[in-house]
Amino acid sequence: MSIQRHLSARTAPSASLISLKIKTPLMITVFLFAMLLSVLSVVFSHKALAAEANILGVGGQTEEVVNTSVPDSFGRDTPRHTVQGFIKALGDNDYLLASNYLNLSKSDNPTTVVRQFKQALDAGGRFQPDLQINNTPEGNLSDQLPPSQENVGVINVGDKSVPLVLERVASKQGEQYWQFSNDTLSSIPEVIENYQPTLVSRYTIDSLDGKKLFGYQISDMLAALAIIVSSFIFTYIVVWLLYYLLKLIYPRLRGETLPLPNNVILPLTVVITALILAEVMVYAGISVTLREPIKRFTDIASWVATTWLLLRVIDSIFTRAVNLSYKKNYTERVSILGLMRKVVKALLLIFAVIVIFGNLGFDLTTGIAALGVGGLALALGAQKTIENLVGSVVVVADSPVRIGDYCSFGNQAGTVIDIGIRSSRVRTLNRTIVTVPNSDFSSMQIENYTSRDMFHFLHNLYIKRNADIDVVFKMVKKLDQFLDEHELTNQEWNQANISELRQDCYVIQLRAYINAVDSIEFYRKQDDLLVDVLTLVKKYDVEHALPTQQLIVNQAELEPQLQLETVTDDSINEPAAASDAGEADTDADNDNAGDEQKTLDLNKNADSATSEKEARKDTSKKQKLQKHKHRLLKKGKFKHAKKKFGFSIWNQP
């Protein structure tokens, strides 16, 4: 509990100072939270070691040691727990308990050896990070040491260097545990032979000498706090100067602005501070009992700051990629880049969380396994979504089409208006929008019309067969030369030739390639070229073949039908002649009667009106009979020709 209170008191001023100097973003909050977790993990691990010997772990981690031997009562079953237990005993000033972690000979004084060992560790002892110290009863069997030995650090004082080696010892009761080797302990007196007081001990105020707070020397706590704050400020100033110096030099060297934003200064400062802080505290001579919790804090802080820095760099890289996509008109890549940015940042955060909590001492093996099973189940459930996602990446990476391109795929054709994460959208010529899943779109055969570099001019001329073959041949040669020299055609393929001989015409094929930006320009140039071609054809004595139909009928077979028509006409004309003769006689009688009678008959007008009506009726009958006669004649001709002689029709294209 003293360590918890002590580190909490040390942490509060540091956090308040940072919040006063700069604006505290979200990542600094995470940074402070990780520091609190590190302190709690140390406290809980010490409680676990003191309270229960068969429960081993750090920060709430419980590990059941699978071993046939009797569990060690001091928690020395693994190298990591031996180091942690020894530092905990030194922090409590329990030298007698600390001596149980040393492989002493019978002639050694436990208190003296522990005091010398602590003095050497304070002067230049460096333990490996907790995650690098093996946490199994067998130790690390892959190193270059014997199986019964484990290297956990080194002591460097002046020109003397002593490795911190643990060795596995078996007691008479059958216990197997790890202790600091006798060879390491025997080298300690030689290391401290020329020992000089540390900077902290030399500049400590006499009134604070020997006073403790929460189990730690007050002088060490103040020195550690001063080192942390001064290191951070100094590193921040240096990084700030280097960044702005690079910002001035980079445009002169590369001709463009520095792509790295200034928001990387703070996380880079934290990373550098965390890396140098451990060495600075060793050089200052801060007690090893305080350095180890701070070292754990700096390890966590370095990972948090590294994650923070990488997130800034990822944002900078993807922002630059998005700007380049807009600049080069690759707008379909923007959505994919946004998705990739989120995926990369999520993977980075997951990795950082695993490392940070592993450094705190939590066993994440079960959690990672559960996360893997859950991820597999999620992947199986979202198989189609993942397939579309992969398809969108394929479409963007392969780039068969881009936004604004006109293409055909399957039985559809239109202009691509969007390439999204799940699907692509195409506007058809009917102005409708077709949505195609990217998994299907990436596997289709896509024809991109916008990507063509030139347009194909291909047309046929149909010349009647009555034209002179020499004239036709000369015209074809002239057309071939004309296409080759025309200003609208290029030299890719220009040709005019007689492609087909039909019964009614010559088929002359005209082929060329025209350079054009789009279809609108091509059709305009094609119109000009066709007009020039037709103008050239006019100069020759040829005729264009037009679509015709011919009906061939045998005239001899139609004579009976013609005789029938003549008879029908005579029968119709006879009543009409008789009627005319009767009218003539009536007129003669009326004239004679008029000569004889000099008076007008009162009913003469009525008789005249009646005669006119009858005449009109006769005329209408004649017309109806005439129309009926023509219909019969046409019908008879057609049926007769179809049944006996048939007809042939040539359609000219």
XYZ file of C-alpha atoms in Angstrom:
653
model
C 0.000 0.000 0.000
C 2.930 2.321 0.591
C 4.007 1.927 -3.037
C 0.505 2.784 -4.218
C 0.287 5.917 -2.117
C 3.792 6.951 -3.054
C 3.351 6.548 -6.802
C -0.071 8.195 -6.700
C 1.473 11.214 -5.023
C 4.212 11.275 -7.658
C 1.788 10.907 -10.544
C -0.589 13.750 -9.655
C 1.907 16.637 -9.955
C 3.244 15.242 -13.208
C -0.212 15.039 -14.791
C -1.170 18.482 -13.555
C 2.027 19.972 -14.933
C 1.387 18.489 -18.367
C -2.181 19.747 -18.379
C -0.915 23.260 -17.567
C 1.742 23.286 -20.275
C -0.241 21.948 -23.201
C -3.777 21.026 -24.087
C -4.486 17.481 -22.957
C -5.910 15.466 -25.866
C -7.568 12.117 -25.692
C -4.329 10.180 -26.050
C -2.807 11.907 -22.996
C -5.823 10.741 -21.003
C -5.129 7.202 -22.158
C -1.497 7.778 -21.273
C -2.382 8.688 -17.676
C -4.834 5.803 -17.437
C -2.089 3.368 -18.469
C 0.189 4.847 -15.810
C -2.481 4.265 -13.154
C -2.909 0.672 -14.287
C 0.825 0.116 -14.036
C 0.879 1.370 -10.441
C -2.085 -0.773 -9.481
C -0.524 -3.811 -11.102
C 2.624 -3.392 -9.001
C 0.605 -3.038 -5.784
C -1.611 -6.015 -6.471
C 1.349 -8.182 -7.470
C 3.111 -7.412 -4.201
C 0.002 -8.216 -2.196
C -0.364 -11.493 -4.042
C 3.207 -12.511 -3.307
C 2.881 -11.729 0.366
C -0.588 -13.166 0.940
C -0.648 -16.468 -0.879
C 2.325 -18.452 -2.060
C 0.581 -20.780 -4.456
C -1.032 -17.912 -6.434
C 1.537 -16.321 -8.682
C 1.069 -13.349 -11.011
C 1.401 -9.628 -11.544
C -1.405 -7.102 -11.400
C -4.127 -9.627 -10.666
C -2.674 -12.330 -12.905
C -3.130 -15.755 -11.360
C -1.014 -18.512 -12.758
C -1.199 -22.040 -11.479
C 2.269 -23.555 -11.678
C 2.073 -26.975 -13.172
C 4.911 -28.802 -11.464
C 5.365 -31.986 -9.551
C 7.514 -30.221 -6.926
C 6.207 -28.568 -3.783
C 5.304 -24.869 -4.363
C 7.844 -22.419 -2.945
C 6.682 -20.501 0.079
C 8.388 -17.257 -1.090
C 7.032 -17.307 -4.619
C 10.359 -18.069 -6.276
C 8.997 -20.655 -8.711
C 9.768 -18.567 -11.829
C 12.581 -16.108 -12.647
C 10.146 -13.196 -13.041
C 8.566 -13.763 -9.632
C 11.974 -14.085 -7.995
C 13.044 -10.663 -9.308
C 9.734 -9.059 -8.343
C 9.767 -10.592 -4.868
C 13.313 -9.443 -4.231
C 12.573 -5.838 -5.272
C 9.419 -5.886 -3.144
C 11.427 -7.007 -0.113
C 14.007 -4.269 -0.730
C 11.220 -1.679 -0.964
C 9.901 -2.823 2.426
C 13.441 -2.668 3.884
C 13.037 -6.286 4.936
C 16.602 -7.426 4.351
C 16.010 -10.740 6.039
C 13.186 -11.547 3.619
C 15.276 -10.298 0.703
C 18.120 -12.670 1.662
C 15.855 -15.629 0.827
C 16.102 -14.646 -2.838
C 19.924 -14.899 -2.731
C 21.927 -18.130 -2.935
C 24.149 -17.413 0.059
C 26.840 -19.571 1.510
C 26.922 -20.437 5.191
C 29.706 -17.932 5.852
C 27.873 -14.966 4.334
C 26.119 -12.404 6.477
C 22.624 -12.055 4.919
C 22.097 -8.447 5.939
C 25.514 -7.319 4.716
C 25.222 -9.102 1.385
C 21.723 -7.678 0.759
C 22.902 -4.163 1.624
C 25.879 -4.419 -0.726
C 23.719 -5.913 -3.455
C 21.209 -3.058 -3.126
C 24.026 -0.518 -3.200
C 25.347 -1.991 -6.443
C 21.867 -2.076 -7.974
C 21.267 1.564 -7.058
C 24.586 2.566 -8.596
C 24.146 0.852 -11.948
C 21.754 -2.090 -11.885
C 19.517 -2.614 -14.908
C 16.910 -5.356 -14.869
C 15.313 -6.561 -18.082
C 11.669 -5.541 -18.705
C 9.171 -7.809 -17.029
C 7.889 -9.205 -20.309
C 11.412 -10.273 -21.275
C 12.017 -12.172 -18.042
C 10.790 -15.749 -18.342
C 7.725 -16.649 -16.286
C 7.860 -20.450 -16.419
C 9.322 -22.768 -13.772
C 11.814 -24.207 -16.285
C 13.081 -20.786 -17.395
C 14.248 -19.912 -20.886
C 15.761 -23.040 -22.378
C 16.649 -21.387 -25.700
C 19.350 -19.041 -24.365
C 23.068 -19.818 -24.283
C 23.086 -20.517 -20.542
C 22.693 -23.882 -18.837
C 19.069 -24.933 -18.157
C 19.483 -24.159 -14.464
C 20.557 -20.528 -15.072
C 18.685 -17.433 -16.273
C 20.074 -13.990 -17.139
C 17.786 -11.166 -15.880
C 19.971 -8.050 -16.180
C 23.373 -6.493 -15.604
C 25.188 -4.180 -13.174
C 27.471 -1.568 -14.729
C 29.483 0.557 -12.345
C 32.429 2.369 -13.868
C 34.378 -0.098 -15.944
C 33.032 -3.078 -13.992
C 30.181 -5.190 -15.356
C 28.468 -8.047 -13.553
C 25.615 -10.076 -15.135
C 22.581 -10.654 -12.957
C 22.127 -14.427 -13.152
C 19.539 -16.584 -11.426
C 20.076 -20.268 -10.748
C 17.585 -22.984 -9.943
C 18.089 -24.582 -6.531
C 16.520 -27.729 -5.086
C 15.997 -27.920 -1.316
C 15.988 -30.989 0.857
C 12.201 -30.814 1.118
C 11.879 -31.209 -2.648
C 11.263 -27.545 -3.403
C 12.714 -26.102 -6.597
C 13.072 -22.354 -6.840
C 15.156 -19.587 -8.383
C 17.729 -17.464 -6.550
C 20.428 -14.975 -7.511
C 23.510 -17.068 -8.177
C 26.441 -17.198 -5.842
C 28.786 -16.146 -8.653
C 26.852 -12.878 -9.084
C 26.891 -12.195 -5.361
C 30.607 -12.929 -5.051
C 31.349 -10.253 -7.684
C 29.424 -7.515 -5.853
C 32.229 -6.493 -3.417
C 34.584 -5.942 -6.328
C 32.014 -3.709 -8.060
C 31.379 -1.462 -5.077
C 35.032 -1.317 -4.096
C 35.417 2.043 -5.819
C 31.850 3.089 -5.169
C 31.162 6.809 -5.178
C 28.011 8.484 -3.899
C 25.304 9.018 -6.536
C 24.083 12.414 -7.677
C 20.942 12.059 -5.607
C 22.839 11.232 -2.424
C 25.316 14.049 -2.994
C 22.749 16.779 -3.554
C 20.111 15.662 -1.084
C 19.129 18.148 1.576
C 20.255 17.000 5.000
C 16.812 17.495 6.438
C 15.369 14.967 3.937
C 18.079 12.382 4.397
C 16.629 9.139 5.697
C 13.016 10.325 5.564
C 10.528 8.193 3.713
C 7.091 8.623 2.270
C 5.018 5.528 1.494
C 8.127 3.402 1.935
C 10.359 5.391 -0.451
C 13.017 7.974 0.173
C 11.586 11.466 -0.282
C 14.803 12.542 -1.952
C 14.424 9.781 -4.568
C 10.829 10.748 -5.238
C 11.636 14.423 -5.730
C 14.629 13.565 -7.916
C 12.535 11.208 -10.080
C 9.830 13.840 -10.500
C 12.376 16.495 -11.453
C 14.040 14.147 -13.949
C 10.713 13.235 -15.614
C 9.579 16.852 -15.990
C 12.946 18.234 -17.090
C 13.511 15.374 -19.545
C 10.107 15.930 -21.108
C 10.549 19.706 -21.472
C 14.073 19.401 -22.828
C 13.071 16.685 -25.312
C 10.030 18.685 -26.439
C 12.172 21.755 -27.178
C 14.727 19.705 -29.128
C 12.056 17.876 -31.158
C 10.226 21.148 -31.871
C 13.412 22.802 -33.150
C 14.328 19.796 -35.290
C 10.842 19.621 -36.798
C 10.740 23.249 -37.863
C 14.297 23.046 -39.137
C 13.272 20.069 -41.268
C 10.185 21.970 -42.396
C 12.437 24.719 -43.760
C 14.982 22.413 -45.402
C 12.633 19.807 -46.923
C 10.953 22.102 -49.530
C 14.362 23.181 -50.824
C 15.510 19.590 -51.227
C 12.326 18.009 -52.605
C 10.451 20.992 -54.015
C 7.318 20.328 -51.944
C 6.087 20.978 -48.430
C 6.883 18.589 -45.600
C 4.153 15.901 -45.608
C 4.492 15.320 -41.850
C 2.109 17.502 -39.787
C 3.192 19.276 -36.617
C 0.876 17.152 -34.450
C 3.577 14.443 -34.337
C 5.794 16.599 -32.120
C 4.070 15.728 -28.851
C 3.857 11.907 -29.267
C 7.437 11.811 -30.588
C 8.535 13.716 -27.506
C 6.840 11.205 -25.212
C 8.474 8.271 -27.040
C 11.961 9.753 -26.760
C 11.428 10.735 -23.119
C 10.284 7.210 -22.222
C 13.334 5.701 -23.927
C 15.923 7.880 -22.212
C 14.242 8.155 -18.814
C 15.479 4.803 -17.472
C 19.116 5.556 -18.292
C 18.879 9.053 -16.844
C 17.534 7.713 -13.559
C 20.292 5.066 -13.396
C 22.877 7.780 -13.994
C 21.312 9.925 -11.267
C 21.450 6.999 -8.829
C 17.758 6.731 -7.934
C 17.014 3.683 -5.824
C 16.226 0.487 -7.699
C 13.048 0.045 -5.644
C 11.641 3.226 -7.207
C 13.217 2.790 -10.616
C 11.460 -0.485 -11.371
C 7.872 0.823 -11.000
C 8.858 3.921 -12.970
C 10.500 1.714 -15.580
C 7.284 -0.225 -15.956
C 5.457 3.053 -16.329
C 7.907 4.259 -18.987
C 7.543 0.985 -20.905
C 3.781 1.416 -21.006
C 4.130 5.118 -21.804
C 6.495 4.346 -24.674
C 4.003 1.903 -26.204
C 1.120 4.331 -25.782
C 3.148 7.171 -27.281
C 4.395 4.964 -30.117
C 0.803 4.003 -30.911
C -0.187 7.651 -30.749
C 2.681 8.622 -33.065
C 1.852 5.853 -35.546
C -1.785 6.953 -35.609
C -0.651 10.466 -36.521
C 1.651 9.117 -39.220
C -1.117 6.881 -40.616
C -3.470 9.859 -40.809
C -0.796 11.866 -42.592
C -0.059 9.086 -45.100
C -3.701 8.417 -45.948
C -4.523 12.129 -46.158
C -1.734 12.542 -48.675
C -3.002 9.505 -50.608
C -6.539 10.937 -50.708
C -5.270 14.287 -51.981
C -3.287 12.562 -54.718
C -6.365 10.521 -55.671
C -8.405 13.684 -56.109
C -5.550 15.327 -57.990
C -5.230 12.422 -60.448
C -9.015 11.982 -60.703
C -8.956 8.578 -58.990
C -11.997 9.443 -56.919
C -13.067 5.814 -56.591
C -10.047 5.196 -54.369
C -11.140 7.689 -51.733
C -13.710 5.416 -50.072
C -11.313 2.460 -50.124
C -8.552 4.564 -48.592
C -10.931 5.665 -45.845
C -11.775 2.045 -45.059
C -8.129 0.994 -45.115
C -7.254 3.834 -42.745
C -9.835 2.606 -40.232
C -8.701 -1.017 -40.534
C -5.017 -0.181 -40.075
C -5.718 2.040 -37.080
C -7.956 -0.613 -35.504
C -5.267 -3.306 -35.907
C -2.663 -0.968 -34.440
C -4.838 -0.213 -31.415
C -5.546 -3.912 -30.829
C -1.835 -4.710 -30.956
C -1.028 -1.824 -28.600
C -3.665 -2.942 -26.089
C -2.276 -6.491 -26.115
C 1.273 -5.275 -25.497
C 0.286 -2.755 -22.816
C -1.842 -5.149 -20.801
C 0.778 -7.853 -21.236
C 3.331 -5.443 -19.805
C 0.991 -4.843 -16.895
C 1.080 -8.568 -16.194
C -2.307 -9.674 -17.485
C -2.462 -13.034 -19.228
C -4.166 -12.317 -22.527
C -3.834 -15.813 -24.001
C -7.448 -16.723 -23.260
C -8.717 -13.356 -24.438
C -6.784 -13.565 -27.692
C -8.097 -17.078 -28.313
C -11.670 -15.921 -27.663
C -11.099 -12.933 -29.923
C -9.879 -15.260 -32.649
C -12.924 -17.515 -32.349
C -15.249 -14.514 -32.326
C -13.487 -13.033 -35.331
C -13.840 -16.317 -37.208
C -17.554 -16.489 -36.422
C -17.984 -12.879 -37.485
C -16.095 -13.530 -40.707
C -18.308 -16.526 -41.519
C -21.463 -14.539 -40.796
C -20.328 -11.577 -42.859
C -18.856 -13.622 -45.676
C -20.739 -11.785 -48.408
C -19.801 -8.406 -46.952
C -16.141 -9.370 -46.813
C -16.385 -10.689 -50.369
C -17.760 -7.335 -51.530
C -15.036 -5.549 -49.600
C -12.339 -7.618 -51.280
C -14.061 -7.020 -54.617
C -13.983 -3.262 -54.076
C -10.259 -3.430 -53.338
C -9.755 -5.458 -56.529
C -11.766 -2.970 -58.598
C -9.784 -0.034 -57.245
C -6.403 -1.760 -57.470
C -6.939 -3.221 -60.950
C -8.797 -0.107 -62.213
C -10.766 -1.616 -65.113
C -13.007 1.456 -64.887
C -12.985 4.766 -63.086
C -15.716 7.168 -62.103
C -16.981 8.902 -65.241
C -16.052 6.058 -67.619
C -18.613 4.636 -70.014
C -18.511 0.842 -70.016
C -20.510 -2.287 -70.673
C -20.714 -5.265 -68.335
C -22.991 -8.273 -68.537
C -26.117 -7.092 -70.361
C -25.837 -3.527 -69.054
C -24.025 -0.422 -70.256
C -23.660 3.035 -68.781
C -21.466 5.600 -67.043
C -19.833 4.738 -63.702
C -20.877 7.328 -61.121
C -19.569 5.744 -57.906
C -17.332 2.891 -56.729
C -18.134 2.324 -53.081
C -17.021 -0.084 -50.391
C -19.852 -2.574 -50.981
C -21.142 -1.816 -54.480
C -20.663 0.264 -57.606
C -23.303 2.425 -59.294
C -23.739 2.856 -63.047
C -26.106 5.271 -64.805
C -27.556 3.730 -67.959
C -28.595 5.478 -71.173
C -32.181 5.421 -69.874
C -30.922 7.613 -66.975
C -31.589 4.859 -64.449
C -29.014 3.758 -61.863
C -27.873 0.128 -61.702
C -26.250 -0.982 -58.431
C -23.802 -3.873 -58.816
C -22.131 -5.624 -55.817
C -18.382 -5.289 -56.120
C -17.884 -9.039 -55.743
C -19.852 -9.529 -58.974
C -18.533 -6.403 -60.663
C -14.899 -7.460 -60.170
C -15.537 -10.881 -61.748
C -17.412 -9.593 -64.829
C -15.976 -8.959 -68.267
C -15.942 -5.165 -68.446
C -15.500 -3.235 -71.682
C -14.331 0.310 -71.064
C -15.186 2.591 -73.974
C -13.637 5.673 -72.397
C -10.182 4.100 -72.386
C -9.976 3.700 -76.159
C -7.321 5.827 -77.805
C -9.096 6.201 -81.195
C -12.445 5.518 -82.867
C -13.118 3.013 -85.635
C -14.655 4.377 -88.855
C -16.303 1.478 -90.740
C -18.915 1.980 -93.478
C -20.064 0.329 -96.730
C -20.962 1.803 -100.128
C -23.413 -0.080 -102.399
C -22.846 0.562 -106.139
C -25.169 -0.843 -108.807
C -23.858 -3.648 -110.977
C -24.598 -1.736 -114.154
C -21.535 0.445 -113.476
C -18.398 -0.138 -115.506
C -15.980 -2.315 -113.563
C -13.018 -0.162 -114.589
C -14.729 2.931 -113.254
C -15.527 1.131 -110.014
C -11.929 -0.026 -109.648
C -10.567 3.472 -110.229
C -13.014 4.864 -107.686
C -11.924 2.302 -105.067
C -8.269 3.188 -105.556
C -9.063 6.862 -105.266
C -11.069 6.248 -102.074
C -8.178 4.297 -100.585
C -5.793 7.168 -101.285
C -8.362 9.679 -100.062
C -8.749 7.941 -96.676
C -5.012 7.686 -96.246
C -4.435 11.398 -96.912
C -7.480 12.843 -95.184
C -6.789 15.218 -92.288
C -9.263 13.508 -89.936
C -7.754 10.025 -90.217
C -4.514 8.736 -88.719
C -2.057 6.163 -90.025
C -3.337 3.249 -87.964
C -5.413 1.544 -90.696
C -6.846 3.313 -93.750
C -8.283 1.121 -96.473
C -10.985 1.006 -99.169
C -11.703 -2.280 -100.957
C -14.451 -4.281 -102.671
C -15.518 -6.587 -99.888
C -18.418 -8.376 -101.573
C -20.038 -8.986 -104.980
C -23.798 -9.281 -104.840
C -26.325 -9.969 -107.579
C -27.423 -6.371 -107.685
C -24.470 -4.319 -106.366
C -20.812 -3.999 -105.468
C -20.124 -3.656 -101.714
C -17.229 -1.273 -101.114
C -15.895 -1.249 -97.541
C -14.354 1.922 -96.068
C -12.179 1.491 -92.974
C -10.177 4.074 -91.014
C -9.368 5.265 -87.466
C -10.154 8.756 -86.215
C -8.542 10.488 -83.249
C -11.189 11.937 -80.930
C -11.542 12.752 -77.264
C -15.072 11.431 -76.894
C -18.022 10.132 -78.888
C -19.423 13.604 -79.576
C -16.230 14.692 -81.301
C -16.018 11.397 -83.197
C -19.538 11.667 -84.624
C -18.862 15.225 -85.742
C -15.679 14.193 -87.534
C -17.408 11.129 -88.971
C -20.092 13.343 -90.547
C -17.425 15.479 -92.213
C -15.603 12.406 -93.504
C -18.789 10.831 -94.902
C -19.711 14.039 -96.738
C -16.247 14.150 -98.291
C -16.535 10.510 -99.344
C -19.937 11.032 -101.000
C -18.644 14.125 -102.756
C -15.800 12.085 -104.206
C -18.149 9.289 -105.364
C -20.246 11.862 -107.273
C -17.365 12.440 -109.658
C -17.644 8.930 -111.067
C -20.281 7.467 -113.367
C -21.821 5.153 -110.801
C -25.173 4.907 -109.074
C -25.946 4.014 -105.494
C -27.961 0.832 -105.200
C -31.245 1.425 -103.403
C -33.541 -1.194 -101.828
C -36.027 -2.497 -104.535
C -38.683 -5.198 -104.905
C -39.559 -6.994 -108.185
C -42.717 -9.001 -108.869
C -42.442 -11.316 -111.909
C -45.707 -12.739 -113.334
C -46.269 -14.862 -116.494
C -48.465 -12.745 -118.836
C -49.855 -15.750 -120.776
C -51.378 -17.210 -117.702
C -53.192 -13.961 -116.960
C -55.123 -13.831 -120.323
C -58.179 -15.808 -119.039
C -58.404 -13.395 -116.148
C -58.223 -10.429 -118.529
C -61.044 -11.919 -120.723
C -63.152 -12.343 -117.600
C -62.565 -8.700 -116.808
C -63.679 -7.686 -120.354
C -66.908 -9.669 -120.080
C -67.643 -8.120 -116.752
C -67.135 -4.638 -118.184
C -69.521 -5.338 -121.102
C -72.246 -6.603 -118.794
C -71.964 -3.496 -116.748
C -72.006 -1.141 -119.737
C -75.132 -2.656 -121.457
C -77.676 -1.448 -118.849
C -76.098 1.934 -118.965
C -76.505 2.158 -122.813
C -80.128 1.090 -122.674
C -80.842 3.691 -120.108
C -79.239 6.354 -122.286
C -81.387 5.388 -125.332
C -84.556 5.531 -123.311
C -83.702 8.974 -122.115
C -83.062 10.136 -125.687
C -86.499 8.938 -126.888
C -88.183 10.632 -123.987
C -86.446 13.890 -124.797
C -87.603 13.671 -128.457
C -91.189 13.064 -127.451
C -91.037 15.913 -125.028
C -89.726 18.212 -127.756
C -92.485 17.237 -130.104
C -94.986 17.593 -127.395
C -93.518 20.974 -126.607
C -93.882 21.996 -130.233
C -97.421 20.799 -130.304
C -98.316 22.103 -126.880
C -97.624 25.765 -126.419
C -98.651 25.719 -122.783
C -96.397 24.672 -119.907
C -97.271 21.621 -117.866
C -97.398 22.439 -114.159
C -95.762 19.079 -113.198
C -92.744 19.452 -115.554
C -90.329 20.618 -112.872
C -91.197 17.694 -110.598
C -90.574 15.179 -113.397
C -87.208 16.786 -114.160
C -86.032 16.498 -110.518
C -87.009 12.836 -110.447
C -84.987 12.131 -113.592
C -81.863 13.750 -112.114
C -82.066 11.623 -108.968
C -82.315 8.452 -111.011
C -79.303 9.496 -113.076
C -77.173 10.041 -109.974
C -78.176 6.629 -108.638
C -77.089 4.974 -111.885
C -73.725 6.763 -111.784
C -73.097 5.575 -108.184
C -73.876 2.006 -109.178
C -71.412 2.223 -112.057
C -68.637 3.416 -109.759
C -69.234 0.665 -107.218
C -69.206 -1.986 -109.962
C -65.967 -0.532 -111.343
C -64.228 -0.666 -107.951
C -65.449 -4.208 -107.387
C -64.087 -5.197 -110.789
C -60.612 -3.834 -109.963
C -60.502 -5.612 -106.636
C -61.415 -8.903 -108.267
C -58.788 -8.378 -110.923
C -56.000 -7.654 -108.414
C -56.975 -10.543 -106.199
C -57.139 -12.902 -109.129
C -53.750 -11.829 -110.452
C -52.058 -12.261 -107.111
C -53.567 -15.665 -106.326
C -52.949 -16.964 -109.801
C -49.336 -15.939 -109.823
C -48.711 -17.276 -106.320
C -50.254 -20.690 -106.933
C -48.799 -21.470 -110.333
C -45.820 -19.280 -111.100
C -44.806 -17.617 -107.763
C -42.767 -14.442 -107.527
C -39.224 -13.511 -106.500
C -38.184 -10.495 -104.475
C -34.653 -9.050 -104.166
C -34.075 -6.717 -101.300
C -31.016 -4.592 -101.634
C -29.447 -3.575 -98.288
